[in-house]
mmCIF file of C-alpha atoms in Angstrom:
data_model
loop_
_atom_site.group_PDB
_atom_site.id
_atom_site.type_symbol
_atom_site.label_atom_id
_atom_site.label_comp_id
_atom_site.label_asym_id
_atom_site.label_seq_id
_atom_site.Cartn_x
_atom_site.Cartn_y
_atom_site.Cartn_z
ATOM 1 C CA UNK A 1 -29.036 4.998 -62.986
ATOM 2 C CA UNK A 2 -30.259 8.077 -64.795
ATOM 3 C CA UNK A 3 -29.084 11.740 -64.524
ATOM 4 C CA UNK A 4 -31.952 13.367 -62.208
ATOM 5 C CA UNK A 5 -34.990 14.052 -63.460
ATOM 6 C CA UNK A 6 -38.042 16.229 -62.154
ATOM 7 C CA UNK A 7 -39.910 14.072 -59.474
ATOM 8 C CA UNK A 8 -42.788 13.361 -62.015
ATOM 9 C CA UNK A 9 -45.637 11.062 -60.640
ATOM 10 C CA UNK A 10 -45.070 7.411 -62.457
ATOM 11 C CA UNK A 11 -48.114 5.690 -62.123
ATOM 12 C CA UNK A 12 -49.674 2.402 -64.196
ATOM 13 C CA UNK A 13 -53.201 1.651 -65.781
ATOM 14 C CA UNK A 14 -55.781 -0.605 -64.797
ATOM 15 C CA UNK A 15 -56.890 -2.085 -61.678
ATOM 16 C CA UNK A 16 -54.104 -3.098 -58.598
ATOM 17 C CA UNK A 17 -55.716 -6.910 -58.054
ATOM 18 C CA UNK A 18 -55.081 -7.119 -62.416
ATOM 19 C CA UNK A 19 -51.808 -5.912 -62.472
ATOM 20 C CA UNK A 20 -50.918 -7.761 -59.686
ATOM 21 C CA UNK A 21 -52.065 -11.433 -61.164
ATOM 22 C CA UNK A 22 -50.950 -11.166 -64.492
ATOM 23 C CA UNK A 23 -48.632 -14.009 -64.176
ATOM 24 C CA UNK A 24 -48.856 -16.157 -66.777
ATOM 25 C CA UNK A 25 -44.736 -16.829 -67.552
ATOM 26 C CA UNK A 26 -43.095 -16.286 -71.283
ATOM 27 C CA UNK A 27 -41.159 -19.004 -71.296
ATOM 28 C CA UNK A 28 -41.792 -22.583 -70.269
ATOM 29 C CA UNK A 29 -39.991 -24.791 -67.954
ATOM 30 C CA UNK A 30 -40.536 -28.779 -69.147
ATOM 31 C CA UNK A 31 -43.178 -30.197 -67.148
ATOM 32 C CA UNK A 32 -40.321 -32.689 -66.256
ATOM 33 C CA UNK A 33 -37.993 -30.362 -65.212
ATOM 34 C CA UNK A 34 -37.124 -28.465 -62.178
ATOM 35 C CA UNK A 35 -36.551 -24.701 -62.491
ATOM 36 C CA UNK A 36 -33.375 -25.071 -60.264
ATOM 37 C CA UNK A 37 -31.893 -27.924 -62.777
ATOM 38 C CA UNK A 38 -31.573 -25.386 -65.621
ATOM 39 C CA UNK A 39 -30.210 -23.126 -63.353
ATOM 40 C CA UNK A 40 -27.633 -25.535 -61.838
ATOM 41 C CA UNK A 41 -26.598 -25.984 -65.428
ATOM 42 C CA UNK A 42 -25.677 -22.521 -65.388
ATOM 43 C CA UNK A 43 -23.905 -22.986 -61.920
ATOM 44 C CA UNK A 44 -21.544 -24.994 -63.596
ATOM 45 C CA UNK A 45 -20.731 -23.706 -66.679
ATOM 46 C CA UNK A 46 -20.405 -20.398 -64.472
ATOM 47 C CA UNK A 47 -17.671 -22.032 -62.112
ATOM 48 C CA UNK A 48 -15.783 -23.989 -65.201
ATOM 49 C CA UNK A 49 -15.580 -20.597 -66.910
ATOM 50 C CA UNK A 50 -13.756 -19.051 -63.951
ATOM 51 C CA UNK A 51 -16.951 -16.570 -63.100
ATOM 52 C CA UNK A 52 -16.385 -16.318 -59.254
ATOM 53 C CA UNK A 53 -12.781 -15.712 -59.938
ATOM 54 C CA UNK A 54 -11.911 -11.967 -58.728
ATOM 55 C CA UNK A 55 -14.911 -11.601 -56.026
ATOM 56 C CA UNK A 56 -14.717 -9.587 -53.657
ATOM 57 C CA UNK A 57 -16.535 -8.746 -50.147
ATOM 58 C CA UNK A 58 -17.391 -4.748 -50.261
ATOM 59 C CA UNK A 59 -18.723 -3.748 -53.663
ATOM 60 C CA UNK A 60 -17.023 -2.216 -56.040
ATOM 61 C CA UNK A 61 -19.411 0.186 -57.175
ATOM 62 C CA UNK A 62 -19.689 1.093 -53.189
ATOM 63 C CA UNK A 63 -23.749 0.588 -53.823
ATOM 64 C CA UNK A 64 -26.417 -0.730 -52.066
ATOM 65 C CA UNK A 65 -29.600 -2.062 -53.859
ATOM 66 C CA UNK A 66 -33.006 -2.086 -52.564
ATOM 67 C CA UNK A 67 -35.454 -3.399 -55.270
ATOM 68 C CA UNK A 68 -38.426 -5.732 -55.665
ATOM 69 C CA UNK A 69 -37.992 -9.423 -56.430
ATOM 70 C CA UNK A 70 -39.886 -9.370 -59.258
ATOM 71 C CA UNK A 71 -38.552 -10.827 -62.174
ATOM 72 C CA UNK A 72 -38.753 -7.988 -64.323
ATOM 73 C CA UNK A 73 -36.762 -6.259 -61.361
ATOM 74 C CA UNK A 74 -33.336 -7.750 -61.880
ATOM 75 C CA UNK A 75 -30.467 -5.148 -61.266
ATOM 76 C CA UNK A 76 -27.820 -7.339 -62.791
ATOM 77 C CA UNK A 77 -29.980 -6.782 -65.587
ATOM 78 C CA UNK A 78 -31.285 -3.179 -65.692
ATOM 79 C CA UNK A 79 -28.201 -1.906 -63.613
ATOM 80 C CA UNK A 80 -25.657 -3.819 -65.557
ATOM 81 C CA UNK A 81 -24.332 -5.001 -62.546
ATOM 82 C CA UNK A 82 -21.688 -6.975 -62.315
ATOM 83 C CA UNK A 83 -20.865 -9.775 -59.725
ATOM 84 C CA UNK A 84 -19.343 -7.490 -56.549
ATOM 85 C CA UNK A 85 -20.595 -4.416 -58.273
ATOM 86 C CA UNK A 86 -23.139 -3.849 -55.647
ATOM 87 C CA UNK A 87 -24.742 -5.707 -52.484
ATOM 88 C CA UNK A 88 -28.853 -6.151 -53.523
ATOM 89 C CA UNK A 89 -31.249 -6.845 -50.855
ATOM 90 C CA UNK A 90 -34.816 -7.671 -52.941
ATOM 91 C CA UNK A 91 -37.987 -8.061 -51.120
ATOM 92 C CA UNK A 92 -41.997 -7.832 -51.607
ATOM 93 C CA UNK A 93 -41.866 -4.088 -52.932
ATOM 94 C CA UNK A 94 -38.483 -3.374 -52.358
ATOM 95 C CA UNK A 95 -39.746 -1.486 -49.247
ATOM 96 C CA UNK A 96 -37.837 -0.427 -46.633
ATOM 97 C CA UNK A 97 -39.035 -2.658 -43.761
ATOM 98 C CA UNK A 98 -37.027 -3.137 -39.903
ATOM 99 C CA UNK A 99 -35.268 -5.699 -41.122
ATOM 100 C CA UNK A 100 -33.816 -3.789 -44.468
ATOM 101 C CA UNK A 101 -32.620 -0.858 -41.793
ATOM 102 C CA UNK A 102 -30.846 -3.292 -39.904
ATOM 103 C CA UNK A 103 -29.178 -4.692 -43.286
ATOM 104 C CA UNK A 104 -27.985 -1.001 -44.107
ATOM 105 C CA UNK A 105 -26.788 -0.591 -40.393
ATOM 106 C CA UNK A 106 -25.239 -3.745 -40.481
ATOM 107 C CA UNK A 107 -23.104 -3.223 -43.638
ATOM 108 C CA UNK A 108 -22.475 0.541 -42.383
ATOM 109 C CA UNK A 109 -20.974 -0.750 -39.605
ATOM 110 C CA UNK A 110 -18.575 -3.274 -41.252
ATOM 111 C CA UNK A 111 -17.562 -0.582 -43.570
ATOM 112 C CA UNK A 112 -17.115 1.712 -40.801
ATOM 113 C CA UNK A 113 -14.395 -0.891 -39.633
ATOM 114 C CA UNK A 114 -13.116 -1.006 -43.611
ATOM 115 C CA UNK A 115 -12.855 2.889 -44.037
ATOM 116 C CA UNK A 116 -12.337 5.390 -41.334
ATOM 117 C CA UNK A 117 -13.285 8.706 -42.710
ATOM 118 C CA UNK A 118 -14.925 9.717 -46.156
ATOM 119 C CA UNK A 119 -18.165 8.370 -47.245
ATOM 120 C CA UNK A 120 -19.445 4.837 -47.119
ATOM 121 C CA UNK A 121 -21.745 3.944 -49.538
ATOM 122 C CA UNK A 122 -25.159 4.863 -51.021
ATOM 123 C CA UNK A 123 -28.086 3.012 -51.013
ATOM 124 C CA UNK A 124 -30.325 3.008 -54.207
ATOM 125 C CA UNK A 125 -33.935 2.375 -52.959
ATOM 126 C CA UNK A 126 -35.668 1.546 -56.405
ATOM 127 C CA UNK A 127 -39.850 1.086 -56.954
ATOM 128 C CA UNK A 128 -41.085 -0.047 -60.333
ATOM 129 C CA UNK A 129 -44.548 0.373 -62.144
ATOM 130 C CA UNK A 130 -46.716 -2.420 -62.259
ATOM 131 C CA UNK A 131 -45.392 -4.008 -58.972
ATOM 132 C CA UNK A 132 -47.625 -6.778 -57.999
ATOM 133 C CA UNK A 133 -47.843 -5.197 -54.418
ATOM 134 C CA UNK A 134 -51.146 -3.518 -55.885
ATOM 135 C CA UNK A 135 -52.926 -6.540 -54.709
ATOM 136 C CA UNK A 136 -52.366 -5.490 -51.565
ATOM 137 C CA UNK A 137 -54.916 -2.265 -52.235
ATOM 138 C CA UNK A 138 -57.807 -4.781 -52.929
ATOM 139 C CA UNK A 139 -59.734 -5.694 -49.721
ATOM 140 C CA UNK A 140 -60.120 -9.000 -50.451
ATOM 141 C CA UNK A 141 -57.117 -10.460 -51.441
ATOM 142 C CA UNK A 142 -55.652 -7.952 -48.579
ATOM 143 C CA UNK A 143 -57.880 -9.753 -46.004
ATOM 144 C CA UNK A 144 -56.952 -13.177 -46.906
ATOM 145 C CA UNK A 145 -53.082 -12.415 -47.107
ATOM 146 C CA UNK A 146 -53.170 -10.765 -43.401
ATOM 147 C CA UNK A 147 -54.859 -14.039 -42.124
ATOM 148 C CA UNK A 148 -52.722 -16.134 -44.033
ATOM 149 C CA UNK A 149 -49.964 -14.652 -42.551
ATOM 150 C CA UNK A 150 -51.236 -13.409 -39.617
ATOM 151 C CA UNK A 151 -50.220 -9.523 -40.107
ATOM 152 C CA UNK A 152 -52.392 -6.514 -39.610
ATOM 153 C CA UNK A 153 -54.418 -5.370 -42.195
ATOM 154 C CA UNK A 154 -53.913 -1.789 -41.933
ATOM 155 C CA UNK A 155 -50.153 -2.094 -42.185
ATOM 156 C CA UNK A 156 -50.518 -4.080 -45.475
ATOM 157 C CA UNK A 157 -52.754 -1.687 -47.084
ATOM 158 C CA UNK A 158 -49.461 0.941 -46.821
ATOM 159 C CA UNK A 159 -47.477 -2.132 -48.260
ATOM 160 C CA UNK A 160 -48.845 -1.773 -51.500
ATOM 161 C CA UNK A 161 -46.698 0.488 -54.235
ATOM 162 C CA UNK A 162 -49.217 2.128 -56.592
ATOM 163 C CA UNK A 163 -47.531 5.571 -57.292
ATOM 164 C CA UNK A 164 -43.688 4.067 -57.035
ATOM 165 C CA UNK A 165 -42.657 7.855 -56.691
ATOM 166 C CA UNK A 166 -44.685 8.151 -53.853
ATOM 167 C CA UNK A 167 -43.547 5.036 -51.883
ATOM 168 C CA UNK A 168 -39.978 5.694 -52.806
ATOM 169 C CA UNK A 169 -40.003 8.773 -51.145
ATOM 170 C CA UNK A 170 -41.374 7.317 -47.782
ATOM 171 C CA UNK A 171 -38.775 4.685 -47.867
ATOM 172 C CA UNK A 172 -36.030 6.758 -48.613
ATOM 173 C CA UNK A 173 -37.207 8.677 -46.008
ATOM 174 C CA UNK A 174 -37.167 5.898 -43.544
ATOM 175 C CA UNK A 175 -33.929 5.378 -44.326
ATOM 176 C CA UNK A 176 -32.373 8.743 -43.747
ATOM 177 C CA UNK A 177 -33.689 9.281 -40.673
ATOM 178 C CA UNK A 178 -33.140 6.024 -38.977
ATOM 179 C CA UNK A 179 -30.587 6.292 -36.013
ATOM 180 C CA UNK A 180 -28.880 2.734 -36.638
ATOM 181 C CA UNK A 181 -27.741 4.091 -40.112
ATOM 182 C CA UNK A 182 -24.355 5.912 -39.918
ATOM 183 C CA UNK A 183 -24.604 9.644 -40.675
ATOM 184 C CA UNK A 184 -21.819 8.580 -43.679
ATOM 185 C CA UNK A 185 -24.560 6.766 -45.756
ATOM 186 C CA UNK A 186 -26.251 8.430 -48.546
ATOM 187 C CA UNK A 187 -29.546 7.160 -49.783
ATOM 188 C CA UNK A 188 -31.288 8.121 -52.990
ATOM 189 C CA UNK A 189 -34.504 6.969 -54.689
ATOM 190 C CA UNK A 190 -35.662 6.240 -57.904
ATOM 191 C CA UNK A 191 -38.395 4.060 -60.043
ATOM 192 C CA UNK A 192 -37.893 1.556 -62.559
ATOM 193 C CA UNK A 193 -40.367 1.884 -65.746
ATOM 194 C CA UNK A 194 -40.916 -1.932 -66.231
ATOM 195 C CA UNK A 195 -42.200 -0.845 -69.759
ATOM 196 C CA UNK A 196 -39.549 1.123 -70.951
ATOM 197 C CA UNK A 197 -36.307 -0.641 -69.121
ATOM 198 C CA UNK A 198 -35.399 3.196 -68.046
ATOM 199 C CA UNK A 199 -34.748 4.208 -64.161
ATOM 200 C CA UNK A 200 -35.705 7.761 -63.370
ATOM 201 C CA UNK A 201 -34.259 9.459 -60.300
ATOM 202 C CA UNK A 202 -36.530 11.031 -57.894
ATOM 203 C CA UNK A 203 -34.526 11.737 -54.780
ATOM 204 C CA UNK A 204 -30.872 12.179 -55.797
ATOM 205 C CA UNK A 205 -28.645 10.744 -52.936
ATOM 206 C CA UNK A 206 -27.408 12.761 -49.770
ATOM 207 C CA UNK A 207 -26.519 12.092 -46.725
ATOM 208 C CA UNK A 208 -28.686 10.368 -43.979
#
């Protein structure tokens, strides 16, 4: 993550519903070939090289990750994370939904258990530009999705990220005032520049 920075407004170009549906992928799978083969190739030539050797259970970094699951959004990648650096929750967003809190309480209260006194951990909420969330902002494809799924409307309009500085703020927010999340948390926020590779720091972390 970056040294802090002056909460600057990071914003993108061009309309949500196009940003969001620019998917056309780089590279190719075979037409005969499942995505998860290649990847299972991997598995293996992970385990034979001894990769999972030296896990362990609460991260070494003592970080929590809240990102998007974008592909472009990969903290191993951006973060340099190793394996049991960090624990990374990824979601539509990376917003801070009920059921993120209750993964931050959860692991709060496990470490709790771990390490009596001191801090516990922070938790890195991190938006990017060009998240395909935008779509969400676009009536129509925002109608559709809340039938699909049968979700209110309203609530998916606030879904969508279109200044990530903005709706890291909110979320980091969230965070630090929910009751289930010990007072020995800190959360900070920040926004990935999908463009540039760099992470900018808009909330530094502090205490819930």
């Amino acid at each position: 993550m970056s040294d802090r920075q002056p909460a600057s407004r990071v914003t993108t170009t061009g309309s949500a519903l196009d940003r969001a549906t620019d998917l056309e992928p780089t590279t190719r799978v075979p037409s005969n070939a499942a995505g998860i083969d290649l990847a299972l190739e991997r598995n293996h030539a992970f385990a034979a090289a001894g990769g999972h050797e030296r896990a362990v259970v609460f991260p070494n970094m003592r970080l929590f990750v809240i990102t998007c699951l974008d592909p472009r959004v990969d903290p191993a990648h951006f973060l340099g994370l190793g394996l049991s650096d960090a624990m990374v929750v990824r979601n539509v967003g990376g917003r801070v939904t009920q059921e993120v809190i209750n993964d931050v309480a959860f692991i709060g209260q496990l470490a709790e258990n771990m390490l009596p006194d001191g801090p516990l951990f922070e938790v890195a909420v991190i938006h990017h530009t060009q998240c395909g969330t935008g779509a969400l902002a676009d009536d129509t494809f925002r109608r559709k999705y809340a039938e699909r799924i049968d979700a209110d409307e309203s609530a998916l309009r606030e879904h969508a990220v279109l200044d990530p500085a903005a709706t890291v703020a909110r979320d980091v927010e969230l965070l630090r005032s929910a009751r289930a999340i010990s007072p020995r948390v800190t959360v900070s926020g920040h926004v990935y520049d999908v463009a540039t590779g760099l992470v900018q720091t808009i909330l530094p972390a502090r205490r819930s």
